[in-house]
Amino acid sequence: MYGEEDVEEVLLSAEEVQRGVVSLGQRISADYAGKEVTLICILKGAVMFTADLMRQLTVPTRLDFIAISSYGAGTKSSGVVKILKDLDEPIEGKDVLVVEDIVDTGLTLKYLIESLQARKPASLRCCVFLDKPARREVEIEPDYVGYTIPDRFVVGYGLDYAGRYRNLPFVGVLRSEVYADE
Ligand code: PRP
C-alpha cells in the first residue's frame, strides 16, 4: 500500500500548513471587507485548501467549483488544458477569488484567469497555497501565496501523485522510487 512512508521529506508540517492558511485568511478578510467574495475552487487539488481557507474568512462567501486538467497521470505538465466541469453559477459582477493548491508552470491558472475574465466579474484575483516559481513557463503572479517552495515533487494537503496522497495533512516530497518507473 502507499502512504506517508513514501514521503522522503516533510516540507511543511500540518501545523505550518494551518498557520499559512490562517495568515492568508486574515489578509483576504481584510482586503475584501464590506464585500461578498465568490471562491472558485479548482478541483481536485484545491479542495482541502479551499475548505480550510473559507473557514478563516470573516466576510460573506459563496463557493463554486471548476475542474481543469493540465496533467496526465504522471508528474510532468502536458501543457494541455481543458475544462472538465464548469462553474454552476455566472460570475458577472461578482468579486471572484480563484483558489488553487499549486502554481507550477502557470499554464492552468493563466488559462483559467483569462477564461474567467471574459465572464466580466467585478474583480478577479487568485490565491494559491503553494508557488513553485522555478518551473514557471508563462508569466503569472498570484495575488495571494501561502508558501513559495523549491522545485521538488510534492504531495499532500490536496496534492496528488496519480490520484494518491491527497489526504496527507502535511506537504512532503515524494520519494523518487515511487514514480521512477513511469
Ligand atoms: C495541478 C494543480 C494545478 C496545476 C498546476 O492540477 O492542482 O491545477 O496542476 O500546474 P501548472 O501551473 O503547471 O499548470 P492537476 O492537473 O494535477 O489536477 P488535480 O488538481 O485534480 O490534482
Coordinates of N, CA and C and ligand atoms in Angstrom, one line a residue:
M1 N 0.9 -1.2 0.0 CA 0.0 0.0 0.0 C 0.9 1.3 0.0
Y2 N 0.3 2.4 0.0 CA 1.0 3.6 -0.1 C 0.5 4.6 1.0
G3 N 1.4 5.5 1.4 CA 1.0 6.4 2.5 C 2.2 7.3 2.8
E4 N 2.3 7.8 4.0 CA 3.3 8.8 4.3 C 4.7 8.2 4.3
E5 N 4.8 6.8 4.3 CA 6.2 6.2 4.2 C 6.8 6.5 2.8
D6 N 6.0 6.9 1.9 CA 6.5 7.2 0.5 C 7.1 8.6 0.5
V7 N 7.0 9.4 1.6 CA 7.5 10.8 1.6 C 8.9 10.8 2.2
E8 N 9.8 11.4 1.4 CA 11.2 11.4 1.9 C 11.5 12.6 2.8
E9 N 10.7 13.7 2.7 CA 11.0 14.9 3.5 C 9.7 15.7 3.6
V10 N 9.4 16.1 4.8 CA 8.3 17.0 5.1 C 8.7 18.4 4.8
L11 N 8.1 19.0 3.8 CA 8.4 20.5 3.5 C 7.6 21.4 4.4
L12 N 6.3 21.1 4.7 CA 5.5 21.9 5.5 C 4.7 21.0 6.4
S13 N 4.9 21.1 7.7 CA 4.2 20.2 8.7 C 2.7 20.6 8.6
A14 N 1.9 19.8 9.2 CA 0.4 20.1 9.3 C 0.2 21.4 10.0
E15 N 1.1 21.7 11.0 CA 0.9 23.0 11.8 C 1.3 24.2 10.9
E16 N 2.4 24.0 10.1 CA 2.8 25.1 9.2 C 1.7 25.3 8.1
V17 N 1.1 24.2 7.7 CA 0.1 24.4 6.7 C -1.1 25.2 7.2
Q18 N -1.5 24.9 8.4 CA -2.6 25.6 9.0 C -2.3 27.0 9.4
R19 N -1.0 27.3 9.8 CA -0.6 28.6 10.1 C -0.7 29.5 8.8
G20 N -0.2 28.9 7.7 CA -0.3 29.6 6.4 C -1.7 29.9 6.0
V21 N -2.6 29.0 6.2 CA -4.0 29.3 5.9 C -4.6 30.4 6.7
V22 N -4.3 30.4 8.0 CA -4.8 31.4 8.9 C -4.3 32.8 8.5
S23 N -3.1 32.8 8.1 CA -2.5 34.1 7.7 C -3.1 34.6 6.4
L24 N -3.3 33.7 5.5 CA -4.0 34.1 4.2 C -5.4 34.6 4.5
G25 N -6.1 33.8 5.4 CA -7.5 34.2 5.7 C -7.6 35.6 6.3
Q26 N -6.6 35.9 7.1 CA -6.7 37.3 7.7 C -6.5 38.4 6.6
R27 N -5.5 38.1 5.8 CA -5.2 39.1 4.7 C -6.4 39.3 3.8
I28 N -7.0 38.1 3.4 CA -8.1 38.2 2.4 C -9.3 38.8 3.1
S29 N -9.6 38.5 4.3 CA -10.7 39.0 5.0 C -10.6 40.6 5.1
A30 N -9.4 41.0 5.4 CA -9.2 42.5 5.4 C -9.3 43.1 4.1
D31 N -8.8 42.5 3.0 CA -8.9 43.1 1.7 C -10.3 43.1 1.1
Y32 N -11.1 42.2 1.5 CA -12.5 42.1 1.0 C -13.5 42.6 2.0
A33 N -13.1 43.4 3.0 CA -14.0 43.9 4.0 C -15.2 44.7 3.3
G34 N -16.4 44.4 3.7 CA -17.6 45.0 3.2 C -18.1 44.4 1.9
K35 N -17.4 43.4 1.4 CA -17.8 42.7 0.1 C -18.1 41.3 0.4
E36 N -18.8 40.7 -0.6 CA -19.0 39.2 -0.6 C -18.0 38.6 -1.6
V37 N -17.3 37.6 -1.2 CA -16.3 37.0 -2.1 C -16.8 35.7 -2.6
T38 N -16.7 35.5 -3.9 CA -17.0 34.2 -4.5 C -15.8 33.4 -4.7
L39 N -15.6 32.3 -4.0 CA -14.5 31.5 -4.1 C -14.7 30.4 -5.2
I40 N -13.7 30.3 -6.0 CA -13.8 29.3 -7.1 C -12.7 28.3 -6.8
C41 N -13.1 27.1 -6.4 CA -12.2 26.0 -6.0 C -11.8 25.2 -7.3
I42 N -10.6 25.1 -7.6 CA -10.2 24.3 -8.7 C -10.0 22.9 -8.3
L43 N -10.9 22.0 -8.8 CA -10.8 20.6 -8.4 C -9.6 19.9 -9.1
K44 N -9.1 18.9 -8.5 CA -9.5 18.4 -7.2 C -8.6 18.9 -6.1
G45 N -7.3 19.3 -6.5 CA -6.3 19.5 -5.6 C -6.6 20.6 -4.5
A46 N -7.4 21.6 -4.9 CA -7.6 22.7 -4.0 C -8.7 22.5 -3.0
V47 N -9.3 21.3 -3.0 CA -10.4 21.1 -2.1 C -10.1 21.3 -0.6
M48 N -9.0 20.7 -0.1 CA -8.6 20.9 1.3 C -8.3 22.3 1.6
F49 N -7.5 23.0 0.8 CA -7.1 24.4 1.0 C -8.4 25.3 1.0
T50 N -9.3 25.1 0.0 CA -10.5 25.9 -0.1 C -11.3 25.8 1.2
A51 N -11.5 24.5 1.6 CA -12.4 24.3 2.8 C -11.8 24.9 4.0
D52 N -10.4 24.8 4.2 CA -9.8 25.5 5.3 C -9.8 27.0 5.2
L53 N -9.5 27.5 4.0 CA -9.4 28.9 3.9 C -10.8 29.6 4.1
M54 N -11.8 29.0 3.6 CA -13.1 29.5 3.7 C -13.5 29.7 5.1
R55 N -13.1 28.8 6.0 CA -13.5 28.8 7.4 C -12.7 29.9 8.1
Q56 N -11.7 30.5 7.5 CA -10.9 31.5 8.1 C -11.4 32.9 7.6
L57 N -12.3 32.9 6.7 CA -12.8 34.2 6.2 C -13.9 34.8 7.0
T58 N -13.8 36.1 7.3 CA -14.8 36.7 8.1 C -15.8 37.5 7.3
V59 N -15.6 37.6 6.0 CA -16.5 38.2 5.1 C -17.5 37.2 4.5
P60 N -18.7 37.6 4.0 CA -19.6 36.7 3.4 C -19.0 36.0 2.2
T61 N -19.2 34.7 2.0 CA -18.6 34.0 0.9 C -19.7 33.2 0.2
R62 N -19.3 32.9 -1.1 CA -20.0 31.9 -1.9 C -19.0 31.0 -2.4
L63 N -19.4 29.8 -2.9 CA -18.5 28.8 -3.3 C -18.9 28.1 -4.6
D64 N -18.0 28.0 -5.5 CA -18.3 27.3 -6.7 C -17.1 26.5 -7.1
F65 N -17.3 25.5 -8.0 CA -16.2 24.6 -8.4 C -16.0 24.6 -9.9
I66 N -14.7 24.4 -10.2 CA -14.4 24.2 -11.7 C -13.3 23.1 -11.7
A67 N -13.4 22.3 -12.7 CA -12.4 21.2 -12.9 C -11.6 21.5 -14.2
I68 N -10.3 21.6 -14.1 CA -9.5 21.8 -15.2 C -8.4 20.8 -15.2
S69 N -8.0 20.2 -16.3 CA -6.9 19.3 -16.2 C -5.8 19.7 -17.1
S70 N -4.6 19.8 -16.6 CA -3.4 20.0 -17.4 C -2.4 18.9 -17.3
Y71 N -2.7 17.9 -16.5 CA -1.7 16.9 -16.3 C -2.3 15.5 -16.6
G72 N -1.5 14.6 -17.0 CA -1.9 13.2 -17.1 C -1.7 12.6 -15.8
A73 N -1.5 11.3 -15.8 CA -1.3 10.6 -14.5 C 0.2 10.8 -14.0
G74 N 1.1 11.3 -14.8 CA 2.5 11.4 -14.4 C 2.8 12.7 -13.7
T75 N 4.1 13.0 -13.6 CA 4.5 14.2 -12.9 C 4.8 15.4 -13.8
K76 N 4.7 15.3 -15.1 CA 5.1 16.3 -16.0 C 3.8 17.0 -16.6
S77 N 3.9 18.3 -16.7 CA 2.8 19.0 -17.3 C 2.7 18.8 -18.8
S78 N 1.6 18.4 -19.3 CA 1.5 18.2 -20.8 C 1.2 19.5 -21.5
G79 N 0.8 20.6 -20.7 CA 0.5 21.8 -21.4 C -0.9 21.8 -21.9
V80 N -1.6 20.7 -21.9 CA -2.9 20.6 -22.4 C -3.9 21.0 -21.3
V81 N -4.7 22.0 -21.5 CA -5.6 22.5 -20.5 C -7.1 22.3 -21.0
K82 N -7.9 21.6 -20.3 CA -9.3 21.6 -20.7 C -10.2 21.6 -19.5
I83 N -11.4 22.2 -19.7 CA -12.4 22.3 -18.7 C -13.2 21.0 -18.6
L84 N -13.1 20.3 -17.5 CA -13.8 19.1 -17.3 C -15.2 19.3 -16.6
K85 N -15.2 20.3 -15.8 CA -16.5 20.7 -15.2 C -16.5 22.2 -15.0
D86 N -17.6 22.9 -15.5 CA -17.6 24.3 -15.5 C -18.3 24.8 -14.2
L87 N -18.3 26.1 -13.9 CA -19.0 26.6 -12.8 C -20.5 26.4 -12.9
D88 N -21.2 26.4 -11.7 CA -22.6 26.2 -11.7 C -23.3 27.6 -12.0
E89 N -22.7 28.7 -11.5 CA -23.3 30.0 -11.5 C -22.5 31.0 -12.3
P90 N -23.2 32.0 -12.9 CA -22.5 33.1 -13.6 C -21.7 33.9 -12.5
I91 N -20.6 34.5 -13.0 CA -19.8 35.3 -12.0 C -19.8 36.8 -12.4
E92 N -20.6 37.2 -13.4 CA -20.6 38.6 -13.8 C -21.0 39.5 -12.6
G93 N -20.2 40.5 -12.4 CA -20.4 41.5 -11.3 C -19.9 41.0 -9.9
K94 N -19.4 39.8 -9.8 CA -19.0 39.2 -8.5 C -17.5 39.5 -8.3
D95 N -17.2 39.5 -7.0 CA -15.8 39.6 -6.6 C -15.3 38.2 -6.4
V96 N -14.5 37.8 -7.4 CA -14.1 36.4 -7.5 C -12.7 36.2 -7.1
L97 N -12.5 35.1 -6.3 CA -11.2 34.7 -5.8 C -11.0 33.2 -6.2
V98 N -10.1 33.0 -7.2 CA -9.8 31.7 -7.6 C -8.8 31.0 -6.6
V99 N -9.2 29.8 -6.1 CA -8.3 29.2 -5.1 C -7.7 27.9 -5.7
E100 N -6.4 27.9 -5.6 CA -5.6 26.8 -6.3 C -4.6 26.3 -5.3
D101 N -4.3 25.0 -5.4 CA -3.4 24.4 -4.5 C -1.9 24.8 -4.8
I102 N -1.6 24.7 -6.1 CA -0.2 25.0 -6.5 C -0.2 25.6 -7.9
V103 N 0.8 26.6 -8.1 CA 1.1 27.1 -9.4 C 2.5 26.7 -9.7
D104 N 2.6 26.0 -10.9 CA 3.8 25.3 -11.3 C 4.3 26.0 -12.6
T105 N 3.9 25.5 -13.7 CA 4.3 26.1 -15.0 C 3.4 27.4 -15.1
G106 N 2.3 27.4 -14.5 CA 1.4 28.6 -14.6 C 0.3 28.4 -15.7
L107 N 0.4 27.4 -16.5 CA -0.5 27.2 -17.6 C -1.9 27.1 -17.2
T108 N -2.2 26.3 -16.1 CA -3.6 26.1 -15.7 C -4.2 27.4 -15.2
L109 N -3.5 28.1 -14.4 CA -4.0 29.4 -13.8 C -4.2 30.4 -14.9
K110 N -3.2 30.6 -15.7 CA -3.3 31.6 -16.8 C -4.5 31.4 -17.7
Y111 N -4.6 30.1 -18.1 CA -5.8 29.8 -18.9 C -7.1 30.1 -18.2
L112 N -7.2 29.7 -17.0 CA -8.4 29.9 -16.2 C -8.7 31.3 -16.0
I113 N -7.7 32.1 -15.6 CA -7.9 33.5 -15.3 C -8.4 34.2 -16.6
E114 N -7.8 33.9 -17.7 CA -8.2 34.5 -19.0 C -9.7 34.1 -19.3
S115 N -10.0 32.9 -19.1 CA -11.3 32.4 -19.4 C -12.4 33.0 -18.5
L116 N -12.0 33.2 -17.2 CA -13.0 33.8 -16.3 C -13.1 35.3 -16.4
Q117 N -12.1 35.9 -16.8 CA -12.1 37.4 -17.0 C -13.1 37.7 -18.1
A118 N -13.3 36.9 -19.1 CA -14.2 37.1 -20.2 C -15.7 37.1 -19.7
R119 N -15.9 36.5 -18.5 CA -17.3 36.5 -18.0 C -17.6 37.7 -17.1
K120 N -16.7 38.7 -17.2 CA -16.9 40.1 -16.6 C -17.2 40.1 -15.1
P121 N -16.4 39.4 -14.3 CA -16.5 39.6 -12.8 C -16.2 41.0 -12.4
A122 N -16.7 41.5 -11.2 CA -16.3 42.9 -10.8 C -14.9 42.9 -10.5
S123 N -14.3 41.8 -9.9 CA -12.9 41.7 -9.7 C -12.5 40.3 -9.7
L124 N -11.2 40.0 -10.0 CA -10.8 38.6 -10.2 C -9.3 38.5 -9.7
R125 N -9.2 37.8 -8.6 CA -7.8 37.6 -8.0 C -7.6 36.1 -7.8
C126 N -6.4 35.7 -7.6 CA -6.2 34.3 -7.3 C -5.3 34.1 -6.1
C127 N -5.6 33.0 -5.4 CA -4.9 32.7 -4.1 C -4.4 31.3 -4.3
V128 N -3.1 31.1 -4.2 CA -2.5 29.8 -4.4 C -1.8 29.4 -3.0
F129 N -2.0 28.2 -2.7 CA -1.3 27.8 -1.4 C 0.2 27.6 -1.6
L130 N 0.6 27.0 -2.7 CA 2.0 26.8 -3.0 C 2.4 27.4 -4.3
D131 N 3.5 28.1 -4.3 CA 4.0 28.7 -5.5 C 5.4 28.0 -5.8
K132 N 5.6 27.5 -7.0 CA 6.8 26.9 -7.4 C 7.4 27.7 -8.6
P133 N 8.0 28.9 -8.3 CA 8.3 29.8 -9.4 C 9.4 29.3 -10.3
A134 N 10.2 28.3 -9.8 CA 11.3 27.8 -10.7 C 10.8 27.1 -11.9
R135 N 9.6 26.7 -11.9 CA 9.0 25.9 -13.0 C 8.1 26.7 -14.0
R136 N 8.1 28.1 -13.7 CA 7.1 28.9 -14.5 C 7.5 28.9 -16.0
E137 N 6.4 28.7 -16.8 CA 6.6 28.8 -18.3 C 5.9 30.0 -18.8
V138 N 4.9 30.5 -18.1 CA 4.1 31.7 -18.6 C 4.1 32.7 -17.4
E139 N 3.9 33.9 -17.8 CA 4.0 35.0 -16.7 C 2.7 35.0 -16.0
I140 N 2.7 34.8 -14.7 CA 1.6 34.9 -13.9 C 2.0 35.1 -12.4
E141 N 1.5 36.1 -11.8 CA 1.8 36.4 -10.4 C 0.5 36.3 -9.6
P142 N 0.4 35.2 -8.7 CA -0.8 35.1 -7.9 C -0.9 36.2 -6.9
D143 N -2.1 36.7 -6.6 CA -2.3 37.8 -5.7 C -2.0 37.4 -4.3
Y144 N -2.3 36.2 -3.9 CA -2.0 35.7 -2.6 C -1.3 34.3 -2.7
V145 N -0.2 34.2 -1.9 CA 0.6 33.0 -1.9 C 0.8 32.5 -0.5
G146 N 0.5 31.2 -0.2 CA 0.7 30.7 1.1 C 2.2 30.5 1.4
Y147 N 2.8 29.7 0.6 CA 4.3 29.4 0.7 C 4.9 29.3 -0.7
T148 N 6.1 29.8 -0.8 CA 6.9 29.6 -2.0 C 7.8 28.4 -1.7
I149 N 7.8 27.4 -2.7 CA 8.5 26.1 -2.4 C 9.6 25.9 -3.5
P150 N 10.6 25.1 -3.3 CA 11.6 24.7 -4.3 C 11.0 23.7 -5.3
D151 N 11.8 23.5 -6.3 CA 11.3 22.6 -7.4 C 11.5 21.1 -7.0
R152 N 10.6 20.7 -6.2 CA 10.6 19.3 -5.7 C 9.2 18.8 -6.0
F153 N 9.1 17.4 -6.2 CA 7.7 16.9 -6.5 C 7.0 16.6 -5.2
V154 N 6.0 17.5 -4.9 CA 5.3 17.4 -3.6 C 3.9 16.8 -3.7
V155 N 3.6 16.2 -2.6 CA 2.2 15.6 -2.4 C 1.7 16.0 -1.0
G156 N 0.4 15.8 -0.9 CA -0.2 16.0 0.4 C -1.0 17.3 0.4
Y157 N -1.9 17.5 1.4 CA -2.8 18.6 1.5 C -3.5 18.9 0.2
G158 N -4.0 17.9 -0.4 CA -4.7 18.0 -1.7 C -3.9 17.6 -2.9
L159 N -2.6 17.8 -2.8 CA -1.7 17.5 -4.0 C -1.5 16.0 -4.1
D160 N -1.6 15.5 -5.4 CA -1.6 14.1 -5.6 C -0.4 13.7 -6.5
Y161 N -0.1 12.4 -6.4 CA 0.6 11.7 -7.5 C -0.2 10.6 -7.9
A162 N -0.6 10.6 -9.2 CA -1.5 9.5 -9.8 C -2.8 9.3 -8.9
G163 N -3.3 10.4 -8.4 CA -4.5 10.4 -7.6 C -4.4 10.0 -6.2
R164 N -3.1 9.8 -5.8 CA -2.9 9.3 -4.4 C -2.3 10.4 -3.5
Y165 N -2.3 10.2 -2.2 CA -1.6 11.0 -1.2 C -2.3 12.4 -0.9
R166 N -3.4 12.6 -1.5 CA -4.1 13.9 -1.2 C -4.5 14.1 0.2
N167 N -4.7 13.0 0.9 CA -5.2 13.0 2.3 C -4.1 13.3 3.3
L168 N -2.8 13.3 2.9 CA -1.8 13.6 3.9 C -2.0 15.1 4.4
P169 N -2.0 15.3 5.7 CA -2.3 16.6 6.3 C -1.1 17.6 6.2
F170 N 0.1 17.1 5.7 CA 1.3 17.9 5.5 C 1.7 17.9 4.0
V171 N 2.6 18.8 3.7 CA 3.2 18.8 2.3 C 4.6 18.1 2.3
G172 N 4.7 17.1 1.6 CA 6.0 16.4 1.6 C 6.5 16.1 0.2
V173 N 7.8 15.8 0.1 CA 8.5 15.4 -1.1 C 8.3 13.9 -1.3
L174 N 7.8 13.5 -2.5 CA 7.6 12.1 -2.8 C 9.0 11.5 -3.1
R175 N 9.2 10.3 -2.6 CA 10.4 9.5 -2.9 C 10.4 9.2 -4.4
S176 N 11.6 9.4 -5.0 CA 11.7 9.3 -6.5 C 11.4 7.9 -6.9
E177 N 11.7 6.9 -6.1 CA 11.4 5.5 -6.4 C 9.9 5.3 -6.8
V178 N 9.1 6.1 -6.1 CA 7.7 5.9 -6.3 C 7.2 6.2 -7.8
Y179 N 7.9 7.1 -8.4 CA 7.5 7.5 -9.8 C 8.6 7.2 -10.8
A180 N 9.6 6.5 -10.4 CA 10.8 6.3 -11.3 C 10.5 5.5 -12.5
D181 N 9.5 4.5 -12.3 CA 9.2 3.6 -13.4 C 8.3 4.2 -14.5
E182 N 7.7 5.4 -14.1 CA 6.7 5.9 -15.0 C 7.1 7.0 -16.0
Ligands
PRP1 C1 -2.4 20.5 -10.6 C2 -2.7 21.7 -9.6 C3 -2.8 22.8 -10.5 C4 -1.9 22.6 -11.7 C5 -0.7 23.4 -11.6 O1 -3.6 20.1 -11.0 O2 -3.8 21.4 -8.9 O3 -4.2 22.9 -11.0 O4 -1.6 21.2 -11.7 O5 0.2 23.2 -12.6 P1 0.6 24.2 -13.7 O6 0.9 25.5 -13.0 O7 1.9 23.6 -14.3 O8 -0.5 24.3 -14.7 P2 -3.8 18.6 -11.7 O9 -3.9 18.8 -13.2 O10 -2.8 17.7 -11.2 O11 -5.2 18.2 -11.2 P3 -5.8 18.0 -9.7 O12 -5.9 19.3 -9.0 O13 -7.1 17.3 -9.9 O14 -4.8 17.1 -8.9

